[in-house]
Amino acid sequence: MAEDVQKHSVHTLVFRSLKRTHDMFVSDHAKPVSLDDQSHNVKMAAKLKADYGAVLHMPVLKEGKDRVSHISAGMQGHQSYTLPDDPEYLITGTHAYPSGPGVALTADTKVHRMPSEGGVQSLALALPPSQARQDASRTAASIGDIHRHAGAAERSQPNAVSLMEGGGTRNSALMRKAPTMPKPQWHPPWKLFRVISGHLGWVRSIAVEPGNQWFVTGSADRTIKIWDLASGKLKLSLTGHISTVRGVAVSSRSPYLFSCGEDKQVKCWDLEYNKVIRHYHGHLSAVYDLDLHPSIDVLVTCSRDATARVWDIRTKANVHTLSGHTNTVATVRCQAAEPQIITGSHDSTIRLWDLIAGKTRATLTNHKKSVRALVLHPRQYTFASGSADNIKQWMFPDGNFIQNLSGHNAIINTLAVNSDGVLVSGADNGTIHMWDWRTGYNFQRIHAAVQPGSLDSESGIFACVFDHSESRLITAEADKTIKVYKEDDTATEESHPVNWKPEILKRKRF
């Protein structure tokens, strides 16, 4: 069979490819149709008659020879609307005023005489300068202006507005007031409540179980630890990973705990037996994050191999490999509504995915730096992304940009938000910023001291999460501790007022 296939030289193959390409693009339908002068003149004549017929009989305001010559040149081709040579003309489009009430118009009162140029100039000189300027600015548009701007509204809005501009008093009414930041909702400040030690390496991930009784952490010491939420005491340690545990998640649909790590492994732990019951094989490099779908038995993981993978929890099947990112996929989030999967990557893009098709719905390219954190609002159909350049808020389902939250000038590793509208961002330099979700107002900044014996350089927040009561904030840190924060119950709006000024917004709209 192979001998029957005719072999062609490279030159022939290239020539055929060129010919196919030429045939494909020889008729370029995207090119605009060239403008026909005759049809344009007909269109303009119809436009003048339809839109400006009522004022075409009005006189031209002469402001010099150049103006008159320009108007006469512009009116060529519209012979049906020539200017009357006779200085007297009949008012037809407007109502003439009779000499008194109940007096009928006569042949004399119907005819208005045009004043001479000398009379107009002498009248202008007799007026005060300011009055003359205002009257000049309020003069009706001449036929030349009408002709020049005919159809301008179709082409560009600003030109059409220029016809309507009058004196300075009317211009000020057209100017739009600059938007100001609305007053943010008052939130009580948060304070450090407890420091939990026990891990021997960086604490990289946290998850709170649905019953709000305990929480789980994954660490660079290769262990997973389960802690009592009320007391902060260690309940259990799980070993099995051979490298840093980068992500943990507790299922609300089954007694399972899922973990992933830099050893490329994704594990499913049965918490009734505290043993690994399933492995999900497929990633080619370190697995950085994972999330569980809230309504179906699906697990989504993301990796340094620039892909996110969708797994069937029970069968361990790799349902989809979500490829499209060009660098490490650092974070993934799932939700029941469309888009069901959202990923953030070191290629500085965010992708919204169609879970059924396994394809990208939208790619958000607004960030300039790596996107390491995503968080979905628990009540609104919105989400936020964190990067070294900005925190950005977006609207589902298409990823429409809402606003920037600027000021946390560090590498943002984690984001969390509660139903009260408190957004928390944790950064690589150990700082935590608290934001009002609606207005983007930064109402608190925290930089907790490192654990005694740690270096100052070990001050870093890798993960943070609110518990299900939303009264505790748990952070995973580089000084090998877990810190628990709570709201200050004694604080009032009078003792901690919002330091807010209704300043003009300077948010970048991209």
Coordinates of C-alpha atoms in Angstrom, one line a residue:
M1 CA 0.0 0.0 0.0
A2 CA 2.8 2.4 0.8
E3 CA 4.4 2.0 -2.6
D4 CA 1.1 3.2 -4.4
V5 CA 1.2 6.6 -2.6
Q6 CA 2.7 9.1 -5.0
K7 CA 5.6 11.0 -3.4
H8 CA 5.9 14.7 -4.1
S9 CA 8.9 17.0 -3.7
V10 CA 8.9 19.6 -0.9
H11 CA 8.7 22.3 -3.6
T12 CA 5.5 20.8 -5.1
L13 CA 3.9 20.5 -1.6
V14 CA 4.8 24.1 -0.7
F15 CA 3.4 25.4 -4.0
R16 CA 0.2 23.5 -3.5
S17 CA -0.2 24.9 0.0
L18 CA 0.4 28.4 -1.3
K19 CA -2.2 27.9 -4.0
R20 CA -4.8 26.6 -1.4
T21 CA -4.1 29.6 0.8
H22 CA -4.4 32.0 -2.1
D23 CA -7.7 30.5 -3.2
M24 CA -9.0 30.7 0.4
F25 CA -8.3 34.4 0.9
V26 CA -8.5 35.7 -2.7
S27 CA -12.0 37.2 -2.0
D28 CA -11.7 39.2 1.1
H29 CA -15.3 39.8 2.3
A30 CA -14.1 42.0 5.2
K31 CA -13.0 44.9 3.0
P32 CA -15.4 47.8 3.1
V33 CA -17.3 48.8 0.0
S34 CA -15.8 51.9 -1.7
L35 CA -17.8 55.0 -1.3
D36 CA -19.8 56.1 -4.3
D37 CA -20.0 59.9 -4.7
Q38 CA -23.3 60.0 -6.5
S39 CA -25.1 57.7 -3.9
H40 CA -23.5 59.7 -1.1
N41 CA -24.9 63.0 -2.6
V42 CA -28.3 61.5 -3.0
K43 CA -28.2 60.3 0.6
M44 CA -27.1 63.7 1.9
A45 CA -29.9 65.4 -0.1
A46 CA -32.5 63.1 1.4
K47 CA -31.0 63.6 4.8
L48 CA -31.1 67.4 4.5
K49 CA -34.7 67.3 3.3
A50 CA -35.9 64.9 6.0
D51 CA -34.0 66.2 9.0
Y52 CA -33.4 69.9 8.3
G53 CA -36.1 70.9 5.8
A54 CA -37.8 73.2 8.3
V55 CA -34.7 75.4 8.6
L56 CA -33.1 75.2 5.2
H57 CA -34.8 78.5 4.2
M58 CA -33.1 80.4 7.1
P59 CA -30.3 82.8 6.3
V60 CA -26.6 82.0 6.4
L61 CA -24.5 83.7 9.1
K62 CA -21.7 85.3 7.2
E63 CA -18.5 85.5 9.1
G64 CA -16.0 86.1 6.3
K65 CA -15.2 85.2 2.8
D66 CA -13.6 81.8 3.7
R67 CA -16.8 80.8 5.5
V68 CA -19.0 81.7 2.6
S69 CA -16.8 80.0 0.0
H70 CA -16.7 76.9 2.2
I71 CA -20.5 76.7 2.5
S72 CA -21.0 77.3 -1.2
A73 CA -18.5 74.5 -2.0
G74 CA -20.1 72.2 0.5
M75 CA -23.5 72.8 -0.9
Q76 CA -22.6 71.8 -4.4
G77 CA -24.5 68.8 -5.6
H78 CA -27.6 69.9 -3.7
Q79 CA -29.1 72.3 -6.2
S80 CA -32.6 71.7 -4.9
Y81 CA -31.7 73.7 -1.7
T82 CA -30.1 76.8 -3.1
L83 CA -30.0 80.0 -1.0
P84 CA -32.4 82.7 -2.1
D85 CA -30.8 85.7 -3.7
D86 CA -33.6 88.0 -2.7
P87 CA -33.1 89.5 0.8
E88 CA -36.8 88.9 1.5
Y89 CA -38.1 85.5 2.2
L90 CA -41.4 83.9 3.4
I91 CA -41.6 82.3 6.9
T92 CA -43.1 78.9 6.3
G93 CA -41.6 76.6 8.8
T94 CA -42.2 78.7 11.9
H95 CA -45.1 80.8 13.1
A96 CA -44.8 84.5 12.3
Y97 CA -45.9 86.9 15.1
P98 CA -48.8 89.2 14.3
S99 CA -48.7 92.8 15.5
G100 CA -51.2 92.2 18.3
P101 CA -53.7 89.7 19.7
G102 CA -56.5 88.8 17.4
V103 CA -54.8 90.5 14.4
A104 CA -54.5 88.4 11.3
L105 CA -51.2 88.1 9.4
T106 CA -51.1 90.4 6.4
A107 CA -48.9 90.2 3.3
D108 CA -46.5 92.6 4.9
T109 CA -46.2 90.9 8.3
K110 CA -45.7 87.5 6.6
V111 CA -42.6 88.8 4.9
H112 CA -39.5 89.5 7.0
R113 CA -36.7 91.6 5.7
M114 CA -33.1 90.4 6.2
P115 CA -31.0 93.0 7.9
S116 CA -27.9 94.2 6.1
E117 CA -24.4 93.2 7.2
G118 CA -23.6 96.7 8.3
G119 CA -26.7 96.8 10.4
V120 CA -25.8 93.5 12.1
Q121 CA -22.3 94.7 12.9
S122 CA -23.5 98.1 14.3
L123 CA -25.9 96.2 16.5
A124 CA -23.1 93.9 17.8
L125 CA -20.9 96.9 18.5
A126 CA -23.7 98.6 20.5
L127 CA -24.1 95.6 22.8
P128 CA -21.9 95.0 25.8
P129 CA -19.0 92.6 25.0
S130 CA -20.3 89.8 27.2
Q131 CA -23.8 90.0 25.8
A132 CA -22.4 90.0 22.3
R133 CA -20.3 86.9 23.0
Q134 CA -23.3 85.1 24.5
D135 CA -25.6 86.0 21.7
A136 CA -22.9 84.9 19.2
S137 CA -22.6 81.5 20.9
R138 CA -26.3 81.0 20.9
T139 CA -26.8 81.7 17.1
A140 CA -28.6 79.0 15.3
A141 CA -26.4 76.6 13.3
S142 CA -26.0 77.8 9.7
I143 CA -26.8 75.7 6.6
G144 CA -23.1 75.0 6.1
D145 CA -22.9 73.5 9.7
I146 CA -26.0 71.5 9.0
H147 CA -24.5 70.1 5.8
R148 CA -21.2 69.4 7.5
H149 CA -22.8 67.5 10.4
A150 CA -25.5 65.7 8.5
G151 CA -25.3 62.1 9.4
A152 CA -22.7 62.7 12.0
A153 CA -24.8 61.0 14.7
E154 CA -24.5 57.8 12.7
R155 CA -20.7 58.1 12.5
S156 CA -19.7 59.4 15.9
Q157 CA -21.6 60.6 18.9
P158 CA -19.2 63.4 19.9
N159 CA -19.7 65.3 16.6
A160 CA -23.4 65.3 17.1
V161 CA -23.1 66.7 20.6
S162 CA -21.0 69.6 19.2
L163 CA -24.1 70.9 17.4
M164 CA -26.0 71.1 20.7
E165 CA -23.3 72.9 22.6
G166 CA -24.4 76.4 23.6
G167 CA -22.9 78.9 26.0
G168 CA -20.9 78.1 29.1
T169 CA -24.0 77.7 31.2
R170 CA -25.4 74.9 29.1
N171 CA -22.0 73.2 28.8
S172 CA -21.7 72.9 32.5
A173 CA -25.1 71.1 32.6
L174 CA -23.8 68.6 30.1
M175 CA -20.7 67.7 32.1
R176 CA -21.1 64.5 34.1
K177 CA -20.2 64.5 37.8
A178 CA -17.2 62.4 38.6
P179 CA -18.2 59.2 40.5
T180 CA -17.3 59.0 44.2
M181 CA -16.8 56.0 46.4
P182 CA -20.0 55.1 48.3
K183 CA -19.7 54.9 52.1
P184 CA -18.6 51.4 53.0
Q185 CA -20.4 49.2 55.5
W186 CA -18.9 49.2 58.9
H187 CA -17.2 45.9 60.0
P188 CA -15.7 45.2 63.4
P189 CA -11.9 44.8 63.4
W190 CA -10.4 41.3 63.7
K191 CA -7.9 40.3 66.4
L192 CA -5.6 37.4 66.9
F193 CA -7.4 34.8 69.0
R194 CA -5.2 31.6 69.0
V195 CA -1.9 30.4 67.6
I196 CA -1.6 26.6 67.0
S197 CA 1.7 24.9 66.6
G198 CA 2.5 21.3 65.6
H199 CA 3.6 21.2 62.0
L200 CA 7.3 20.9 61.3
G201 CA 7.2 22.8 58.0
W202 CA 5.3 25.6 56.2
V203 CA 1.5 25.2 56.5
R204 CA 0.3 25.3 52.9
S205 CA -3.4 24.5 52.9
I206 CA -6.6 24.5 55.1
A207 CA -10.1 23.2 54.9
V208 CA -12.9 23.2 57.4
E209 CA -15.3 20.2 57.6
P210 CA -19.0 20.8 56.9
G211 CA -20.0 20.2 60.5
N212 CA -17.7 22.9 61.7
Q213 CA -16.3 20.7 64.4
W214 CA -12.7 20.3 63.1
F215 CA -10.4 21.5 60.3
V216 CA -7.6 20.0 58.4
T217 CA -4.2 21.4 57.3
G218 CA -1.6 20.2 54.8
S219 CA 2.1 21.1 55.3
A220 CA 5.6 21.0 53.8
D221 CA 6.4 18.4 56.5
R222 CA 4.4 15.9 54.2
T223 CA 1.7 15.4 56.8
I224 CA -2.0 16.2 57.0
K225 CA -3.2 17.1 60.5
I226 CA -6.8 17.3 61.8
W227 CA -7.4 19.9 64.6
D228 CA -10.4 20.5 66.9
L229 CA -11.8 23.8 65.9
A230 CA -13.1 24.8 69.4
S231 CA -10.0 24.0 71.4
G232 CA -7.3 24.0 68.7
K233 CA -5.9 20.6 69.9
L234 CA -4.5 18.0 67.5
K235 CA -6.9 15.1 66.8
L236 CA -5.1 13.1 64.1
S237 CA -2.1 13.1 61.8
L238 CA -2.2 11.4 58.4
T239 CA 1.0 10.4 56.5
G240 CA 1.3 9.1 53.0
H241 CA 2.5 12.0 50.8
I242 CA 6.2 12.0 50.0
S243 CA 6.3 15.8 49.4
T244 CA 4.6 19.0 50.4
V245 CA 0.8 18.8 50.7
R246 CA -0.4 21.7 48.7
G247 CA -4.2 21.3 48.8
V248 CA -6.9 19.7 51.0
A249 CA -10.7 19.5 50.8
V250 CA -13.4 17.8 52.9
S251 CA -16.4 16.4 51.1
S252 CA -19.9 17.5 52.2
R253 CA -21.4 14.5 50.4
S254 CA -19.4 11.6 51.8
P255 CA -16.9 10.9 54.7
Y256 CA -13.9 11.6 52.4
L257 CA -10.9 13.9 52.6
F258 CA -9.0 14.7 49.5
S259 CA -5.4 15.9 49.3
C260 CA -2.9 16.8 46.6
G261 CA 0.8 17.6 46.7
E262 CA 4.1 18.3 45.0
D263 CA 4.6 14.5 44.6
K264 CA 2.0 14.6 41.7
Q265 CA -0.3 12.5 43.8
V266 CA -4.0 13.1 44.4
K267 CA -5.4 11.0 47.3
C268 CA -8.8 10.2 48.7
W269 CA -8.9 9.4 52.4
D270 CA -11.7 7.5 54.1
L271 CA -12.1 9.2 57.5
E272 CA -13.9 6.2 59.0
Y273 CA -10.7 4.2 58.6
N274 CA -8.2 7.0 58.2
K275 CA -6.7 5.3 55.2
V276 CA -6.2 6.2 51.5
I277 CA -8.8 4.4 49.4
R278 CA -8.2 5.9 46.0
H279 CA -5.5 7.5 44.0
Y280 CA -6.1 9.7 40.9
H281 CA -3.2 9.3 38.5
G282 CA -2.6 11.6 35.5
H283 CA -0.8 14.8 36.4
L284 CA 2.7 15.2 35.1
S285 CA 4.0 17.6 37.7
A286 CA 3.2 19.0 41.2
V287 CA -0.5 19.4 41.9
Y288 CA -1.1 22.8 43.5
D289 CA -4.8 23.0 44.3
L290 CA -8.0 21.0 44.3
D291 CA -11.7 21.7 44.8
L292 CA -14.9 19.6 45.0
H293 CA -17.9 20.2 43.0
P294 CA -20.8 21.1 45.4
S295 CA -23.5 19.1 43.7
I296 CA -22.0 16.2 41.8
D297 CA -19.3 13.6 42.7
V298 CA -16.5 15.4 40.8
L299 CA -13.1 16.5 41.9
V300 CA -11.1 19.1 40.0
T301 CA -7.3 19.4 40.5
C302 CA -4.8 21.8 38.9
S303 CA -1.1 21.4 38.4
R304 CA 2.3 22.8 37.4
D305 CA 1.8 20.9 34.1
A306 CA -0.4 23.8 33.0
T307 CA -3.6 21.7 33.1
A308 CA -6.6 21.2 35.3
R309 CA -8.1 17.7 35.5
V310 CA -11.7 16.7 36.2
W311 CA -12.0 13.4 38.0
D312 CA -15.0 11.1 38.7
I313 CA -14.6 10.5 42.4
R314 CA -15.9 6.9 42.4
T315 CA -14.5 5.5 39.2
K316 CA -11.2 7.5 39.4
A317 CA -11.7 8.3 35.7
N318 CA -10.1 11.4 34.2
V319 CA -13.3 12.9 32.7
H320 CA -11.7 16.0 31.2
T321 CA -8.2 17.5 30.9
L322 CA -8.7 21.2 30.8
S323 CA -5.8 22.5 28.7
G324 CA -5.3 26.0 27.5
H325 CA -3.2 27.7 30.1
T326 CA 0.5 28.2 29.1
N327 CA 2.0 28.1 32.6
T328 CA 1.3 26.6 36.1
V329 CA -2.3 26.5 37.1
A330 CA -2.1 27.7 40.7
T331 CA -5.8 27.7 41.8
V332 CA -9.1 26.2 40.9
R333 CA -12.7 26.8 42.2
C334 CA -16.0 25.0 41.5
Q335 CA -19.6 26.1 41.8
A336 CA -23.0 24.6 40.9
A337 CA -23.9 27.4 38.5
E338 CA -22.3 28.1 35.1
P339 CA -19.3 28.5 34.7
Q340 CA -18.8 25.5 37.0
I341 CA -15.0 25.6 37.0
I342 CA -12.7 28.7 37.3
T343 CA -8.9 28.5 37.2
G344 CA -6.2 31.0 37.8
S345 CA -2.7 30.6 36.4
H346 CA 0.9 31.9 36.5
D347 CA 0.3 32.9 32.8
S348 CA -1.6 35.8 34.4
T349 CA -5.0 34.7 33.0
I350 CA -8.2 33.4 34.5
R351 CA -10.3 30.9 32.6
L352 CA -13.9 30.1 33.0
W353 CA -14.7 26.5 31.8
D354 CA -17.7 24.6 30.4
L355 CA -17.7 21.5 32.5
I356 CA -19.8 19.5 30.1
A357 CA -17.8 20.2 27.0
G358 CA -14.4 20.4 28.8
K359 CA -13.6 23.7 27.0
T360 CA -12.9 27.3 27.8
R361 CA -16.0 29.6 28.0
A362 CA -14.0 32.8 28.6
T363 CA -10.4 33.9 29.2
L364 CA -9.8 37.0 31.4
T365 CA -6.5 38.7 30.6
N366 CA -6.7 41.8 32.8
H367 CA -4.1 40.7 35.3
K368 CA -0.4 41.5 34.6
K369 CA 1.1 39.0 37.1
S370 CA 0.5 35.4 38.2
V371 CA -3.0 34.7 39.5
R372 CA -2.5 32.6 42.6
A373 CA -5.8 33.0 44.4
L374 CA -9.5 32.9 43.6
V375 CA -12.6 33.2 45.8
L376 CA -16.3 32.9 45.0
H377 CA -18.7 35.1 46.9
P378 CA -21.1 32.9 49.0
R379 CA -24.2 34.9 48.1
Q380 CA -23.6 37.0 45.1
Y381 CA -22.9 35.8 41.5
T382 CA -19.4 37.3 41.6
F383 CA -15.8 36.3 42.4
A384 CA -12.5 37.9 43.1
S385 CA -8.9 37.1 41.9
G386 CA -5.7 37.9 43.6
S387 CA -2.4 38.8 42.0
A388 CA 0.7 40.8 42.8
D389 CA -0.7 43.8 40.7
N390 CA -4.2 43.9 42.1
I391 CA -7.2 42.2 43.5
K392 CA -9.9 42.3 40.9
Q393 CA -13.7 41.6 41.2
W394 CA -15.6 40.0 38.4
M395 CA -19.2 39.2 37.5
F396 CA -20.4 35.8 36.5
P397 CA -21.2 34.2 34.0
D398 CA -19.0 36.0 31.5
G399 CA -16.4 37.4 33.7
N400 CA -17.3 41.1 33.4
F401 CA -14.9 43.3 35.3
I402 CA -16.3 45.1 38.3
Q403 CA -13.5 46.9 40.1
N404 CA -9.9 46.9 41.4
L405 CA -8.9 46.6 45.0
S406 CA -5.5 48.2 45.1
G407 CA -3.2 48.7 48.0
H408 CA -2.0 45.2 49.0
N409 CA 1.3 45.5 47.3
A410 CA 2.7 42.0 47.7
I411 CA 2.3 38.5 46.2
I412 CA -1.2 37.5 47.2
N413 CA -1.4 33.8 47.9
T414 CA -4.9 33.4 49.2
L415 CA -8.3 35.1 49.4
A416 CA -11.4 34.4 51.6
V417 CA -14.8 36.1 51.8
N418 CA -17.8 35.7 54.1
S419 CA -21.5 36.5 53.8
D420 CA -21.1 39.8 55.6
G421 CA -19.0 41.1 52.8
V422 CA -15.5 40.9 54.4
L423 CA -12.9 40.0 51.9
V424 CA -9.5 38.8 53.3
S425 CA -6.3 38.8 51.3
G426 CA -3.2 37.0 52.6
A427 CA 0.3 37.8 51.1
D428 CA 3.8 36.3 50.9
N429 CA 5.2 39.0 53.2
G430 CA 2.9 38.0 56.1
T431 CA 0.4 40.8 55.8
I432 CA -3.4 40.3 55.9
H433 CA -5.7 43.0 54.5
M434 CA -9.4 43.2 55.2
W435 CA -11.7 44.8 52.6
D436 CA -15.3 45.7 52.3
W437 CA -16.5 43.7 49.3
R438 CA -19.0 46.2 47.9
T439 CA -16.9 49.3 47.9
G440 CA -13.4 47.9 47.9
Y441 CA -12.5 49.9 51.1
N442 CA -9.5 48.5 53.0
F443 CA -10.7 48.7 56.6
Q444 CA -8.0 46.8 58.4
R445 CA -4.4 45.6 57.9
I446 CA -2.8 42.9 60.1
H447 CA 0.8 41.8 60.3
A448 CA 1.0 39.2 63.1
A449 CA 4.4 38.5 64.8
V450 CA 6.1 35.3 63.8
Q451 CA 6.4 32.4 66.2
P452 CA 9.3 32.7 68.7
G453 CA 12.4 31.2 67.2
S454 CA 11.4 31.8 63.6
L455 CA 13.1 34.3 61.2
D456 CA 11.3 37.4 60.2
S457 CA 11.6 36.2 56.6
E458 CA 9.3 33.3 57.6
S459 CA 6.4 35.6 57.8
G460 CA 4.0 34.6 55.0
I461 CA 0.4 33.6 54.6
F462 CA -0.2 30.6 52.3
A463 CA -3.9 29.9 52.9
C464 CA -6.8 31.4 54.8
V465 CA -10.4 30.3 55.3
F466 CA -13.5 31.3 57.3
D467 CA -15.1 28.6 59.4
H468 CA -18.8 27.8 58.6
S469 CA -20.1 30.1 61.4
E470 CA -18.0 32.9 59.7
S471 CA -16.9 34.1 63.2
R472 CA -13.4 32.7 62.9
L473 CA -10.7 33.2 60.3
I474 CA -8.0 30.5 60.1
T475 CA -4.7 31.2 58.4
A476 CA -1.8 28.9 57.4
E477 CA 1.6 30.5 57.7
A478 CA 5.2 30.2 56.8
D479 CA 6.3 30.2 60.5
K480 CA 4.8 26.6 60.8
T481 CA 1.8 27.9 62.8
I482 CA -1.9 28.1 62.3
K483 CA -3.4 31.4 63.5
V484 CA -7.1 31.9 64.4
Y485 CA -8.6 35.3 64.3
K486 CA -12.0 36.5 65.6
E487 CA -14.0 39.7 65.5
D488 CA -13.5 42.1 68.3
D489 CA -16.8 41.9 70.2
T490 CA -16.1 45.1 72.2
A491 CA -15.6 47.3 69.1
T492 CA -18.3 49.8 68.1
E493 CA -18.7 52.1 65.1
E494 CA -17.9 55.0 67.5
S495 CA -14.8 53.4 68.9
H496 CA -13.5 52.3 65.5
P497 CA -15.0 54.8 63.0
V498 CA -14.6 54.2 59.3
N499 CA -11.7 56.5 58.1
W500 CA -13.5 57.2 54.9
K501 CA -13.6 60.2 52.6
P502 CA -15.9 60.4 49.6
E503 CA -12.9 60.8 47.3
I504 CA -13.1 60.7 43.5
L505 CA -12.7 57.1 42.3
K506 CA -9.3 56.4 40.6
R507 CA -10.0 52.8 39.7
K508 CA -8.5 51.5 36.5
R509 CA -11.3 50.2 34.4
F510 CA -9.6 47.2 32.9

